[in-house]
PDB file of C-alpha atoms and ligand atoms in Angstrom:
ATOM      1  CA  MET A 136      72.382 -85.384 109.488  1.00 68.00           C
ATOM      2  CA  ALA A 137      72.725 -84.557 112.366  1.00 85.00           C
ATOM      3  CA  VAL A 138      71.919 -88.360 114.473  1.00 94.00           C
ATOM      4  CA  TYR A 139      71.913 -87.259 118.001  1.00 98.00           C
ATOM      5  CA  SER A 140      69.470 -84.538 119.357  1.00 98.00           C
ATOM      6  CA  LEU A 141      69.410 -82.387 122.722  1.00 98.00           C
ATOM      7  CA  PRO A 142      66.450 -84.317 125.491  1.00 98.00           C
ATOM      8  CA  GLU A 143      64.112 -80.938 126.833  1.00 98.00           C
ATOM      9  CA  LEU A 144      64.000 -81.037 130.956  1.00 98.00           C
ATOM     10  CA  PRO A 145      61.568 -82.482 132.671  1.00 97.00           C
ATOM     11  CA  TYR A 146      61.003 -79.596 133.867  1.00 98.00           C
ATOM     12  CA  ASP A 147      61.925 -75.911 134.758  1.00 98.00           C
ATOM     13  CA  TYR A 148      65.323 -74.463 134.956  1.00 98.00           C
ATOM     14  CA  VAL A 149      64.001 -74.152 139.169  1.00 98.00           C
ATOM     15  CA  ALA A 150      62.480 -77.190 140.109  1.00 98.00           C
ATOM     16  CA  LEU A 151      65.429 -78.450 141.431  1.00 98.00           C
ATOM     17  CA  GLU A 152      65.912 -75.612 143.626  1.00 98.00           C
ATOM     18  CA  PRO A 153      67.894 -74.695 146.202  1.00 98.00           C
ATOM     19  CA  VAL A 154      70.023 -78.181 145.555  1.00 98.00           C
ATOM     20  CA  ILE A 155      70.406 -76.551 141.837  1.00 98.00           C
ATOM     21  CA  SER A 156      69.735 -73.770 140.773  1.00 98.00           C
ATOM     22  CA  GLY A 157      67.650 -72.569 138.208  1.00 98.00           C
ATOM     23  CA  GLU A 158      70.941 -70.434 136.709  1.00 98.00           C
ATOM     24  CA  ILE A 159      73.501 -73.966 137.081  1.00 98.00           C
ATOM     25  CA  ILE A 160      70.089 -76.304 135.063  1.00 98.00           C
ATOM     26  CA  GLU A 161      69.876 -73.375 132.162  1.00 98.00           C
ATOM     27  CA  LEU A 162      73.902 -73.150 131.284  1.00 98.00           C
ATOM     28  CA  HIS A 163      74.639 -76.799 131.960  1.00 98.00           C
ATOM     29  CA  HIS A 164      71.960 -78.427 129.749  1.00 98.00           C
ATOM     30  CA  ASP A 165      70.685 -75.773 127.064  1.00 98.00           C
ATOM     31  CA  LYS A 166      75.093 -74.802 126.905  1.00 98.00           C
ATOM     32  CA  HIS A 167      77.415 -77.530 128.739  1.00 98.00           C
ATOM     33  CA  HIS A 168      75.485 -80.683 127.265  1.00 98.00           C
ATOM     34  CA  ALA A 169      74.304 -78.592 123.438  1.00 98.00           C
ATOM     35  CA  ALA A 170      78.102 -79.030 122.793  1.00 98.00           C
ATOM     36  CA  TYR A 171      78.165 -82.168 123.576  1.00 98.00           C
ATOM     37  CA  VAL A 172      75.704 -83.210 121.223  1.00 98.00           C
ATOM     38  CA  LYS A 173      76.747 -80.986 118.518  1.00 98.00           C
ATOM     39  CA  GLY A 174      80.292 -82.719 118.897  1.00 98.00           C
ATOM     40  CA  ALA A 175      79.232 -85.942 118.654  1.00 98.00           C
ATOM     41  CA  ASN A 176      77.191 -84.743 115.230  1.00 98.00           C
ATOM     42  CA  ASP A 177      80.180 -83.337 114.345  1.00 98.00           C
ATOM     43  CA  THR A 178      82.399 -85.810 114.893  1.00 98.00           C
ATOM     44  CA  LEU A 179      79.980 -88.710 113.117  1.00 98.00           C
ATOM     45  CA  GLU A 180      80.779 -86.579 110.053  1.00 98.00           C
ATOM     46  CA  GLN A 181      84.345 -86.182 110.589  1.00 98.00           C
ATOM     47  CA  LEU A 182      84.818 -90.228 110.282  1.00 98.00           C
ATOM     48  CA  GLU A 183      82.139 -89.918 107.294  1.00 97.00           C
ATOM     49  CA  GLU A 184      84.717 -87.312 105.844  1.00 98.00           C
ATOM     50  CA  ALA A 185      87.644 -89.816 106.945  1.00 98.00           C
ATOM     51  CA  ARG A 186      85.712 -92.931 105.083  1.00 98.00           C
ATOM     52  CA  ALA A 187      85.042 -91.535 101.714  1.00 98.00           C
ATOM     53  CA  THR A 188      88.535 -90.008 101.468  1.00 98.00           C
ATOM     54  CA  ASP A 189      90.700 -92.804 102.687  1.00 98.00           C
ATOM     55  CA  SER A 190      91.265 -90.312 104.879  1.00 98.00           C
ATOM     56  CA  TRP A 191      93.466 -91.163 108.581  1.00 98.00           C
ATOM     57  CA  GLY A 192      96.047 -89.018 109.081  1.00 97.00           C
ATOM     58  CA  ASN A 193      93.652 -88.421 112.791  1.00 97.00           C
ATOM     59  CA  ILE A 194      91.904 -90.813 113.238  1.00 98.00           C
ATOM     60  CA  ASN A 195      93.087 -90.869 116.456  1.00 98.00           C
ATOM     61  CA  GLY A 196      92.074 -88.090 118.111  1.00 98.00           C
ATOM     62  CA  LEU A 197      88.248 -88.635 116.076  1.00 98.00           C
ATOM     63  CA  GLU A 198      87.806 -91.594 118.379  1.00 98.00           C
ATOM     64  CA  LYS A 199      88.866 -89.816 121.364  1.00 98.00           C
ATOM     65  CA  ASN A 200      86.177 -87.843 119.972  1.00 98.00           C
ATOM     66  CA  LEU A 201      83.480 -89.479 119.318  1.00 98.00           C
ATOM     67  CA  ALA A 202      83.279 -91.333 122.795  1.00 98.00           C
ATOM     68  CA  PHE A 203      83.681 -87.675 125.050  1.00 98.00           C
ATOM     69  CA  HIS A 204      80.911 -86.651 123.283  1.00 98.00           C
ATOM     70  CA  LEU A 205      78.947 -89.256 122.989  1.00 98.00           C
ATOM     71  CA  SER A 206      79.455 -90.306 126.376  1.00 98.00           C
ATOM     72  CA  GLY A 207      78.581 -86.682 127.246  1.00 98.00           C
ATOM     73  CA  HIS A 208      76.195 -86.381 125.310  1.00 98.00           C
ATOM     74  CA  ILE A 209      74.625 -90.351 126.776  1.00 98.00           C
ATOM     75  CA  LEU A 210      75.232 -89.217 130.318  1.00 98.00           C
ATOM     76  CA  HIS A 211      73.791 -85.738 131.354  1.00 98.00           C
ATOM     77  CA  SER A 212      70.343 -87.587 129.195  1.00 98.00           C
ATOM     78  CA  ILE A 213      70.251 -89.682 131.739  1.00 98.00           C
ATOM     79  CA  TYR A 214      71.759 -87.457 134.279  1.00 98.00           C
ATOM     80  CA  TRP A 215      68.398 -84.916 133.959  1.00 98.00           C
ATOM     81  CA  GLN A 216      66.329 -87.494 134.480  1.00 98.00           C
ATOM     82  CA  ASN A 217      67.970 -88.877 136.857  1.00 98.00           C
ATOM     83  CA  MET A 218      66.724 -86.009 138.885  1.00 98.00           C
ATOM     84  CA  THR A 219      63.920 -83.859 140.256  1.00 98.00           C
ATOM     85  CA  GLY A 220      61.831 -81.348 142.485  1.00 97.00           C
ATOM     86  CA  ASP A 221      60.177 -84.116 144.224  1.00 95.00           C
ATOM     87  CA  GLY A 222      63.405 -85.990 145.194  1.00 95.00           C
ATOM     88  CA  GLY A 223      65.583 -87.387 147.853  1.00 96.00           C
ATOM     89  CA  GLY A 224      65.101 -90.154 150.648  1.00 94.00           C
ATOM     90  CA  GLU A 225      65.501 -93.894 150.067  1.00 93.00           C
ATOM     91  CA  PRO A 226      64.587 -96.564 147.251  1.00 91.00           C
ATOM     92  CA  LEU A 227      62.988 -98.366 149.036  1.00 79.00           C
ATOM     93  CA  GLU A 228      59.856 -95.895 149.608  1.00 70.00           C
ATOM     94  CA  LYS A 229      59.959 -94.798 146.047  1.00 67.00           C
ATOM     95  CA  ASP A 230      60.691 -96.950 143.299  1.00 62.00           C
ATOM     96  CA  GLY A 231      57.190 -99.632 144.606  1.00 64.00           C
ATOM     97  CA  THR A 232      58.485-102.902 143.904  1.00 75.00           C
ATOM     98  CA  GLY A 233      61.835-103.242 146.302  1.00 90.00           C
ATOM     99  CA  GLU A 234      63.607-104.672 143.562  1.00 93.00           C
ATOM    100  CA  LEU A 235      66.216-101.499 143.707  1.00 96.00           C
ATOM    101  CA  ALA A 236      66.470-101.592 147.433  1.00 95.00           C
ATOM    102  CA  ASP A 237      67.271-105.530 147.954  1.00 95.00           C
ATOM    103  CA  ALA A 238      69.954-105.039 144.273  1.00 97.00           C
ATOM    104  CA  ILE A 239      71.836-102.613 146.437  1.00 97.00           C
ATOM    105  CA  ALA A 240      71.210-103.847 149.691  1.00 96.00           C
ATOM    106  CA  GLU A 241      72.984-107.011 148.122  1.00 97.00           C
ATOM    107  CA  SER A 242      75.649-105.111 146.047  1.00 98.00           C
ATOM    108  CA  PHE A 243      76.528-103.056 148.796  1.00 98.00           C
ATOM    109  CA  GLY A 244      76.034-104.347 151.648  1.00 97.00           C
ATOM    110  CA  SER A 245      73.005-101.960 152.171  1.00 96.00           C
ATOM    111  CA  PHE A 246      72.053 -98.433 151.181  1.00 96.00           C
ATOM    112  CA  ALA A 247      73.805 -96.095 153.549  1.00 97.00           C
ATOM    113  CA  ARG A 248      77.080 -98.445 152.297  1.00 98.00           C
ATOM    114  CA  PHE A 249      76.168 -97.727 148.943  1.00 98.00           C
ATOM    115  CA  LYS A 250      75.975 -93.957 149.054  1.00 98.00           C
ATOM    116  CA  ALA A 251      78.469 -93.812 151.040  1.00 98.00           C
ATOM    117  CA  GLN A 252      81.008 -94.856 147.896  1.00 98.00           C
ATOM    118  CA  LEU A 253      78.554 -93.060 145.444  1.00 98.00           C
ATOM    119  CA  SER A 254      79.120 -90.081 147.567  1.00 98.00           C
ATOM    120  CA  LYS A 255      82.962 -90.496 148.161  1.00 98.00           C
ATOM    121  CA  ALA A 256      83.721 -91.587 144.550  1.00 98.00           C
ATOM    122  CA  SER A 257      82.054 -88.840 143.203  1.00 98.00           C
ATOM    123  CA  ALA A 258      83.372 -86.603 145.280  1.00 98.00           C
ATOM    124  CA  THR A 259      87.062 -87.432 144.869  1.00 98.00           C
ATOM    125  CA  THR A 260      87.305 -87.544 140.962  1.00 96.00           C
ATOM    126  CA  GLN A 261      90.186 -85.867 140.062  1.00 95.00           C
ATOM    127  CA  GLY A 262      90.096 -82.797 137.825  1.00 95.00           C
ATOM    128  CA  SER A 263      86.253 -83.209 135.585  1.00 98.00           C
ATOM    129  CA  GLY A 264      84.262 -87.433 136.053  1.00 98.00           C
ATOM    130  CA  TRP A 265      81.470 -88.294 137.725  1.00 98.00           C
ATOM    131  CA  GLY A 266      80.887 -90.970 140.079  1.00 98.00           C
ATOM    132  CA  VAL A 267      77.965 -93.762 138.511  1.00 98.00           C
ATOM    133  CA  LEU A 268      75.177 -96.405 139.502  1.00 98.00           C
ATOM    134  CA  ALA A 269      75.385 -99.678 137.363  1.00 98.00           C
ATOM    135  CA  PHE A 270      74.042-102.444 136.679  1.00 97.00           C
ATOM    136  CA  GLU A 271      77.254-104.944 135.609  1.00 95.00           C
ATOM    137  CA  PRO A 272      75.662-107.442 133.331  1.00 93.00           C
ATOM    138  CA  VAL A 273      76.838-110.526 133.755  1.00 91.00           C
ATOM    139  CA  SER A 274      77.490-110.468 137.012  1.00 91.00           C
ATOM    140  CA  GLY A 275      74.052-108.684 137.978  1.00 93.00           C
ATOM    141  CA  ARG A 276      75.039-106.863 139.731  1.00 95.00           C
ATOM    142  CA  LEU A 277      75.149-103.192 140.752  1.00 98.00           C
ATOM    143  CA  VAL A 278      78.728-101.080 141.165  1.00 98.00           C
ATOM    144  CA  VAL A 279      79.611 -97.609 141.654  1.00 98.00           C
ATOM    145  CA  GLU A 280      82.498 -96.445 138.753  1.00 98.00           C
ATOM    146  CA  GLN A 281      83.914 -93.421 139.067  1.00 98.00           C
ATOM    147  CA  VAL A 282      84.198 -91.834 135.546  1.00 98.00           C
ATOM    148  CA  TYR A 283      87.656 -89.533 134.185  1.00 98.00           C
ATOM    149  CA  ASP A 284      85.411 -87.119 131.572  1.00 98.00           C
ATOM    150  CA  HIS A 285      82.809 -89.075 129.768  1.00 98.00           C
ATOM    151  CA  GLN A 286      84.456 -92.069 129.468  1.00 97.00           C
ATOM    152  CA  GLY A 287      87.005 -93.122 131.317  1.00 97.00           C
ATOM    153  CA  ASN A 288      88.021 -95.918 133.815  1.00 97.00           C
ATOM    154  CA  VAL A 289      84.265 -97.625 133.097  1.00 95.00           C
ATOM    155  CA  GLY A 290      84.120-101.077 132.702  1.00 92.00           C
ATOM    156  CA  GLN A 291      82.522-102.637 129.014  1.00 94.00           C
ATOM    157  CA  GLY A 292      78.684-103.673 129.050  1.00 93.00           C
ATOM    158  CA  SER A 293      78.367-101.901 132.466  1.00 95.00           C
ATOM    159  CA  VAL A 294      74.999-100.048 132.478  1.00 97.00           C
ATOM    160  CA  PRO A 295      74.884 -96.502 134.076  1.00 98.00           C
ATOM    161  CA  ILE A 296      71.653 -95.862 136.334  1.00 98.00           C
ATOM    162  CA  LEU A 297      72.119 -93.698 138.771  1.00 98.00           C
ATOM    163  CA  VAL A 298      74.650 -90.155 137.824  1.00 98.00           C
ATOM    164  CA  PHE A 299      75.998 -87.610 139.467  1.00 98.00           C
ATOM    165  CA  ASP A 300      77.860 -84.979 137.885  1.00 98.00           C
ATOM    166  CA  ALA A 301      81.041 -84.206 139.383  1.00 98.00           C
ATOM    167  CA  TRP A 302      81.758 -81.241 137.135  1.00 98.00           C
ATOM    168  CA  GLU A 303      82.998 -78.221 138.027  1.00 98.00           C
ATOM    169  CA  HIS A 304      79.988 -76.776 135.342  1.00 98.00           C
ATOM    170  CA  ALA A 305      77.754 -78.618 137.430  1.00 98.00           C
ATOM    171  CA  PHE A 306      78.357 -77.093 141.102  1.00 98.00           C
ATOM    172  CA  TYR A 307      80.410 -73.896 141.019  1.00 98.00           C
ATOM    173  CA  LEU A 308      78.653 -70.545 140.495  1.00 98.00           C
ATOM    174  CA  GLN A 309      76.562 -72.209 143.964  1.00 98.00           C
ATOM    175  CA  TYR A 310      78.744 -74.484 145.993  1.00 98.00           C
ATOM    176  CA  ARG A 311      81.826 -72.492 144.971  1.00 97.00           C
ATOM    177  CA  ASN A 312      84.719 -74.975 145.681  1.00 96.00           C
ATOM    178  CA  GLN A 313      82.674 -77.086 148.846  1.00 98.00           C
ATOM    179  CA  LYS A 314      82.300 -80.040 146.412  1.00 98.00           C
ATOM    180  CA  VAL A 315      81.467 -82.389 149.063  1.00 98.00           C
ATOM    181  CA  ASP A 316      78.002 -79.969 149.603  1.00 98.00           C
ATOM    182  CA  PHE A 317      77.058 -80.893 146.409  1.00 98.00           C
ATOM    183  CA  VAL A 318      77.221 -84.298 145.793  1.00 98.00           C
ATOM    184  CA  GLU A 319      75.932 -84.761 149.819  1.00 98.00           C
ATOM    185  CA  ALA A 320      73.122 -81.675 148.615  1.00 98.00           C
ATOM    186  CA  MET A 321      72.699 -84.050 145.465  1.00 98.00           C
ATOM    187  CA  TRP A 322      71.141 -86.965 147.218  1.00 98.00           C
ATOM    188  CA  ARG A 323      67.588 -85.291 148.193  1.00 98.00           C
ATOM    189  CA  VAL A 324      66.927 -84.909 144.038  1.00 98.00           C
ATOM    190  CA  VAL A 325      67.494 -88.139 143.527  1.00 98.00           C
ATOM    191  CA  ASN A 326      64.120 -89.383 141.491  1.00 97.00           C
ATOM    192  CA  TRP A 327      64.008 -93.419 142.774  1.00 96.00           C
ATOM    193  CA  GLN A 328      61.073 -93.863 140.530  1.00 94.00           C
ATOM    194  CA  ASP A 329      63.904 -93.116 137.399  1.00 96.00           C
ATOM    195  CA  VAL A 330      66.703 -94.988 138.987  1.00 97.00           C
ATOM    196  CA  ALA A 331      63.922 -98.161 139.309  1.00 95.00           C
ATOM    197  CA  ALA A 332      62.595 -98.092 136.182  1.00 95.00           C
ATOM    198  CA  ARG A 333      66.808 -98.042 134.729  1.00 96.00           C
ATOM    199  CA  TYR A 334      67.586-100.751 137.230  1.00 96.00           C
ATOM    200  CA  THR A 335      64.625-102.810 135.356  1.00 94.00           C
ATOM    201  CA  ALA A 336      65.303-102.031 131.860  1.00 95.00           C
ATOM    202  CA  ALA A 337      69.062-103.257 132.333  1.00 95.00           C
ATOM    203  CA  LYS A 338      68.094-106.078 134.110  1.00 94.00           C
ATOM    204  CA  GLN A 339      66.018-106.749 132.028  1.00 93.00           C
ATOM    205  CA  ARG A 340      68.243-106.927 128.752  1.00 87.00           C
ATOM    206  CA  ALA A 341      70.966-108.600 131.121  1.00 74.00           C
ATOM    207  CA  ASN A 342      72.235-111.247 128.869  1.00 78.00           C
ATOM    208  CA  THR A 343      73.647-108.760 125.622  1.00 84.00           C
ATOM    209  CA  LEU A 344      77.247-109.414 126.381  1.00 86.00           C
ATOM    210  CA  LEU A 345      76.355-113.487 125.722  1.00 85.00           C
ATOM    211  CA  LEU A 346      79.223-114.562 128.720  1.00 86.00           C
ATOM    212  CA  ALA A 347      79.027-116.694 131.614  1.00 79.00           C
ATOM    213  CA  PRO A 348      79.132-115.066 134.633  1.00 73.00           C
TER     214      PRO A 348
HETATM  215 MN1   MN B 631      77.623 -81.572 133.228  1.00 86.73          MN
END
Protein backbone atom coordinates (compact mmCIF):
# COMPACT_ATOMS: atom_id res chain seq x y z
CA MET A 1 0.00 0.00 0.00
CA ALA A 2 1.54 3.27 -1.12
CA VAL A 3 1.60 5.86 1.65
CA TYR A 4 3.08 8.73 -0.35
CA SER A 5 2.02 10.05 -3.74
CA LEU A 6 3.47 12.54 -6.21
CA PRO A 7 1.67 15.89 -5.87
CA GLU A 8 0.56 17.68 -9.02
CA LEU A 9 2.54 20.74 -10.01
CA PRO A 10 0.58 23.92 -9.20
CA TYR A 11 1.46 25.31 -12.68
CA ASP A 12 2.45 24.27 -16.22
CA TYR A 13 5.98 23.03 -16.88
CA VAL A 14 6.88 26.31 -18.61
CA ALA A 15 5.37 28.60 -15.96
CA LEU A 16 8.73 29.47 -14.38
CA GLU A 17 10.52 30.33 -17.63
CA PRO A 18 12.90 31.98 -18.24
CA VAL A 19 14.22 31.37 -14.69
CA ILE A 20 13.76 27.58 -14.95
CA SER A 21 13.09 25.89 -18.29
CA GLY A 22 10.06 23.69 -18.86
CA GLU A 23 12.39 20.80 -19.71
CA ILE A 24 14.01 20.98 -16.27
CA ILE A 25 10.71 21.25 -14.42
CA GLU A 26 9.21 18.29 -16.31
CA LEU A 27 12.18 16.01 -15.63
CA HIS A 28 12.62 17.25 -12.10
CA HIS A 29 9.00 16.67 -11.11
CA ASP A 30 8.01 13.67 -13.23
CA LYS A 31 11.25 11.69 -12.84
CA HIS A 32 13.32 12.88 -9.88
CA HIS A 33 10.55 13.72 -7.41
CA ALA A 34 8.61 10.63 -8.51
CA ALA A 35 11.65 8.48 -7.71
CA TYR A 36 11.75 9.80 -4.13
CA VAL A 37 8.06 9.02 -3.68
CA LYS A 38 8.60 5.48 -4.93
CA GLY A 39 11.75 5.14 -2.81
CA ALA A 40 9.91 6.16 0.36
CA ASN A 41 7.04 3.75 -0.32
CA ASP A 42 9.40 0.90 -1.24
CA THR A 43 11.44 1.44 1.92
CA LEU A 44 8.34 1.40 4.12
CA GLU A 45 7.39 -1.94 2.55
CA GLN A 46 10.88 -3.33 3.13
CA LEU A 47 10.75 -2.24 6.77
CA GLU A 48 7.37 -3.92 7.17
CA GLU A 49 8.90 -7.11 5.75
CA ALA A 50 11.87 -6.81 8.13
CA ARG A 51 9.53 -6.54 11.11
CA ALA A 52 7.36 -9.40 9.92
CA THR A 53 10.32 -11.75 9.48
CA ASP A 54 12.49 -10.34 12.27
CA SER A 55 15.26 -9.84 9.66
CA TRP A 56 17.41 -6.88 10.60
CA GLY A 57 20.52 -7.43 8.47
CA ASN A 58 19.84 -4.31 6.40
CA ILE A 59 18.40 -2.04 9.08
CA ASN A 60 21.10 0.63 8.67
CA GLY A 61 20.56 0.83 4.92
CA LEU A 62 16.78 0.91 5.28
CA GLU A 63 16.80 3.70 7.86
CA LYS A 64 19.16 5.75 5.68
CA ASN A 65 16.97 5.17 2.62
CA LEU A 66 13.86 6.17 4.53
CA ALA A 67 15.45 9.45 5.65
CA PHE A 68 16.77 10.16 2.14
CA HIS A 69 13.63 9.42 0.13
CA LEU A 70 11.13 10.79 2.61
CA SER A 71 13.10 14.02 3.02
CA GLY A 72 13.45 14.24 -0.77
CA HIS A 73 9.68 13.89 -1.14
CA ILE A 74 8.94 16.50 1.53
CA LEU A 75 11.46 19.09 0.28
CA HIS A 76 10.33 18.79 -3.35
CA SER A 77 6.66 19.04 -2.31
CA ILE A 78 7.50 22.36 -0.63
CA TYR A 79 9.79 23.48 -3.48
CA TRP A 80 7.07 23.44 -6.16
CA GLN A 81 4.72 25.50 -3.97
CA ASN A 82 7.50 27.92 -3.03
CA MET A 83 7.76 29.07 -6.65
CA THR A 84 5.45 30.98 -9.01
CA GLY A 85 5.85 32.65 -12.38
CA ASP A 86 4.46 35.76 -10.69
CA GLY A 87 7.03 35.69 -7.87
CA GLY A 88 10.03 37.61 -6.67
CA GLY A 89 10.40 40.88 -4.83
CA GLU A 90 10.41 40.99 -1.06
CA PRO A 91 8.01 39.50 1.49
CA LEU A 92 7.06 42.92 2.85
CA GLU A 93 5.26 43.77 -0.41
CA LYS A 94 3.85 40.31 -0.98
CA ASP A 95 2.74 38.54 2.19
CA GLY A 96 -0.06 40.88 3.17
CA THR A 97 0.64 41.11 6.91
CA GLY A 98 4.33 41.95 7.13
CA GLU A 99 4.80 39.22 9.77
CA LEU A 100 7.27 37.23 7.70
CA ALA A 101 9.22 40.36 6.74
CA ASP A 102 9.45 41.33 10.43
CA ALA A 103 10.59 37.82 11.42
CA ILE A 104 13.29 37.85 8.74
CA ALA A 105 14.54 41.27 9.85
CA GLU A 106 14.55 40.16 13.50
CA SER A 107 16.35 36.86 12.85
CA PHE A 108 18.89 38.00 10.26
CA GLY A 109 19.29 41.76 10.73
CA SER A 110 17.72 42.67 7.38
CA PHE A 111 16.23 41.10 4.26
CA ALA A 112 19.47 41.80 2.37
CA ARG A 113 21.54 39.95 4.96
CA PHE A 114 19.10 37.01 4.97
CA LYS A 115 19.20 36.90 1.17
CA ALA A 116 22.99 36.89 1.20
CA GLN A 117 23.12 34.02 3.71
CA LEU A 118 20.57 31.80 1.94
CA SER A 119 22.18 32.52 -1.45
CA LYS A 120 25.62 31.67 -0.14
CA ALA A 121 24.44 28.55 1.72
CA SER A 122 22.66 27.30 -1.43
CA ALA A 123 25.43 28.09 -3.89
CA THR A 124 28.21 26.56 -1.81
CA THR A 125 26.63 23.16 -1.15
CA GLN A 126 29.29 20.50 -1.63
CA GLY A 127 27.99 17.67 -3.76
CA SER A 128 24.18 17.58 -3.65
CA GLY A 129 22.10 19.61 -1.26
CA TRP A 130 19.68 22.42 -0.51
CA GLY A 131 19.61 25.87 1.03
CA VAL A 132 16.67 26.11 3.44
CA LEU A 133 14.95 28.84 5.43
CA ALA A 134 13.42 27.11 8.44
CA PHE A 135 11.34 28.03 11.49
CA GLU A 136 13.10 26.87 14.65
CA PRO A 137 10.34 26.13 17.17
CA VAL A 138 12.28 26.34 20.44
CA SER A 139 13.41 29.94 20.06
CA GLY A 140 10.77 30.91 17.52
CA ARG A 141 13.44 32.37 15.24
CA LEU A 142 14.17 31.69 11.61
CA VAL A 143 17.40 29.94 10.62
CA VAL A 144 19.14 29.11 7.35
CA GLU A 145 20.26 25.51 6.98
CA GLN A 146 22.63 24.02 4.41
CA VAL A 147 21.25 20.54 3.85
CA TYR A 148 23.41 17.66 2.62
CA ASP A 149 21.58 15.40 0.14
CA HIS A 150 17.99 15.81 1.41
CA GLN A 151 18.42 14.98 5.08
CA GLY A 152 21.87 15.78 6.44
CA ASN A 153 23.08 18.75 8.47
CA VAL A 154 19.57 19.59 9.68
CA GLY A 155 18.66 20.85 13.14
CA GLN A 156 16.03 18.57 14.69
CA GLY A 157 12.53 20.00 14.84
CA SER A 158 12.98 22.89 12.41
CA VAL A 159 10.25 23.38 9.81
CA PRO A 160 11.36 24.29 6.26
CA ILE A 161 9.39 27.21 4.80
CA LEU A 162 11.54 28.23 1.79
CA VAL A 163 13.77 25.71 0.01
CA PHE A 164 16.28 26.18 -2.82
CA ASP A 165 17.16 22.93 -4.59
CA ALA A 166 20.89 23.11 -5.33
CA TRP A 167 21.26 19.61 -6.81
CA GLU A 168 22.69 19.65 -10.32
CA HIS A 169 19.44 18.15 -11.67
CA ALA A 170 17.70 21.39 -10.65
CA PHE A 171 19.73 23.61 -12.98
CA TYR A 172 22.43 21.88 -15.05
CA LEU A 173 20.53 21.58 -18.35
CA GLN A 174 20.10 25.36 -18.40
CA TYR A 175 22.81 26.91 -16.23
CA ARG A 176 25.54 24.28 -16.73
CA ASN A 177 28.16 24.78 -14.01
CA GLN A 178 26.93 28.28 -13.03
CA LYS A 179 25.20 27.40 -9.76
CA VAL A 180 25.66 30.95 -8.45
CA ASP A 181 23.67 32.35 -11.42
CA PHE A 182 20.88 29.80 -10.86
CA VAL A 183 20.58 30.69 -7.18
CA GLU A 184 20.50 34.41 -7.99
CA ALA A 185 17.75 33.82 -10.57
CA MET A 186 15.71 31.74 -8.09
CA TRP A 187 14.82 34.87 -6.12
CA ARG A 188 12.72 36.04 -9.13
CA VAL A 189 10.28 33.15 -8.74
CA VAL A 190 9.91 32.96 -4.94
CA ASN A 191 6.24 32.80 -3.97
CA TRP A 192 6.30 34.94 -0.82
CA GLN A 193 2.59 34.37 -0.14
CA ASP A 194 3.33 30.65 0.13
CA VAL A 195 6.40 31.20 2.33
CA ALA A 196 4.40 33.52 4.60
CA ALA A 197 1.60 30.95 4.93
CA ARG A 198 4.16 28.31 5.91
CA TYR A 199 5.66 30.69 8.47
CA THR A 200 2.26 31.37 10.04
CA ALA A 201 1.40 27.65 10.17
CA ALA A 202 4.77 26.73 11.70
CA LYS A 203 4.49 29.51 14.28
CA GLN A 204 1.04 28.33 15.34
CA ARG A 205 2.47 24.86 15.99
CA ALA A 206 5.51 26.35 17.74
CA ASN A 207 5.39 24.46 21.03
CA THR A 208 5.24 20.94 19.63
CA LEU A 209 8.66 20.00 21.07
CA LEU A 210 7.57 20.99 24.60
CA LEU A 211 11.00 22.41 25.41
CA ALA A 212 11.87 25.55 27.31
CA PRO A 213 13.23 28.25 24.98
MN1 LIG B 1 15.58 18.05 -6.80
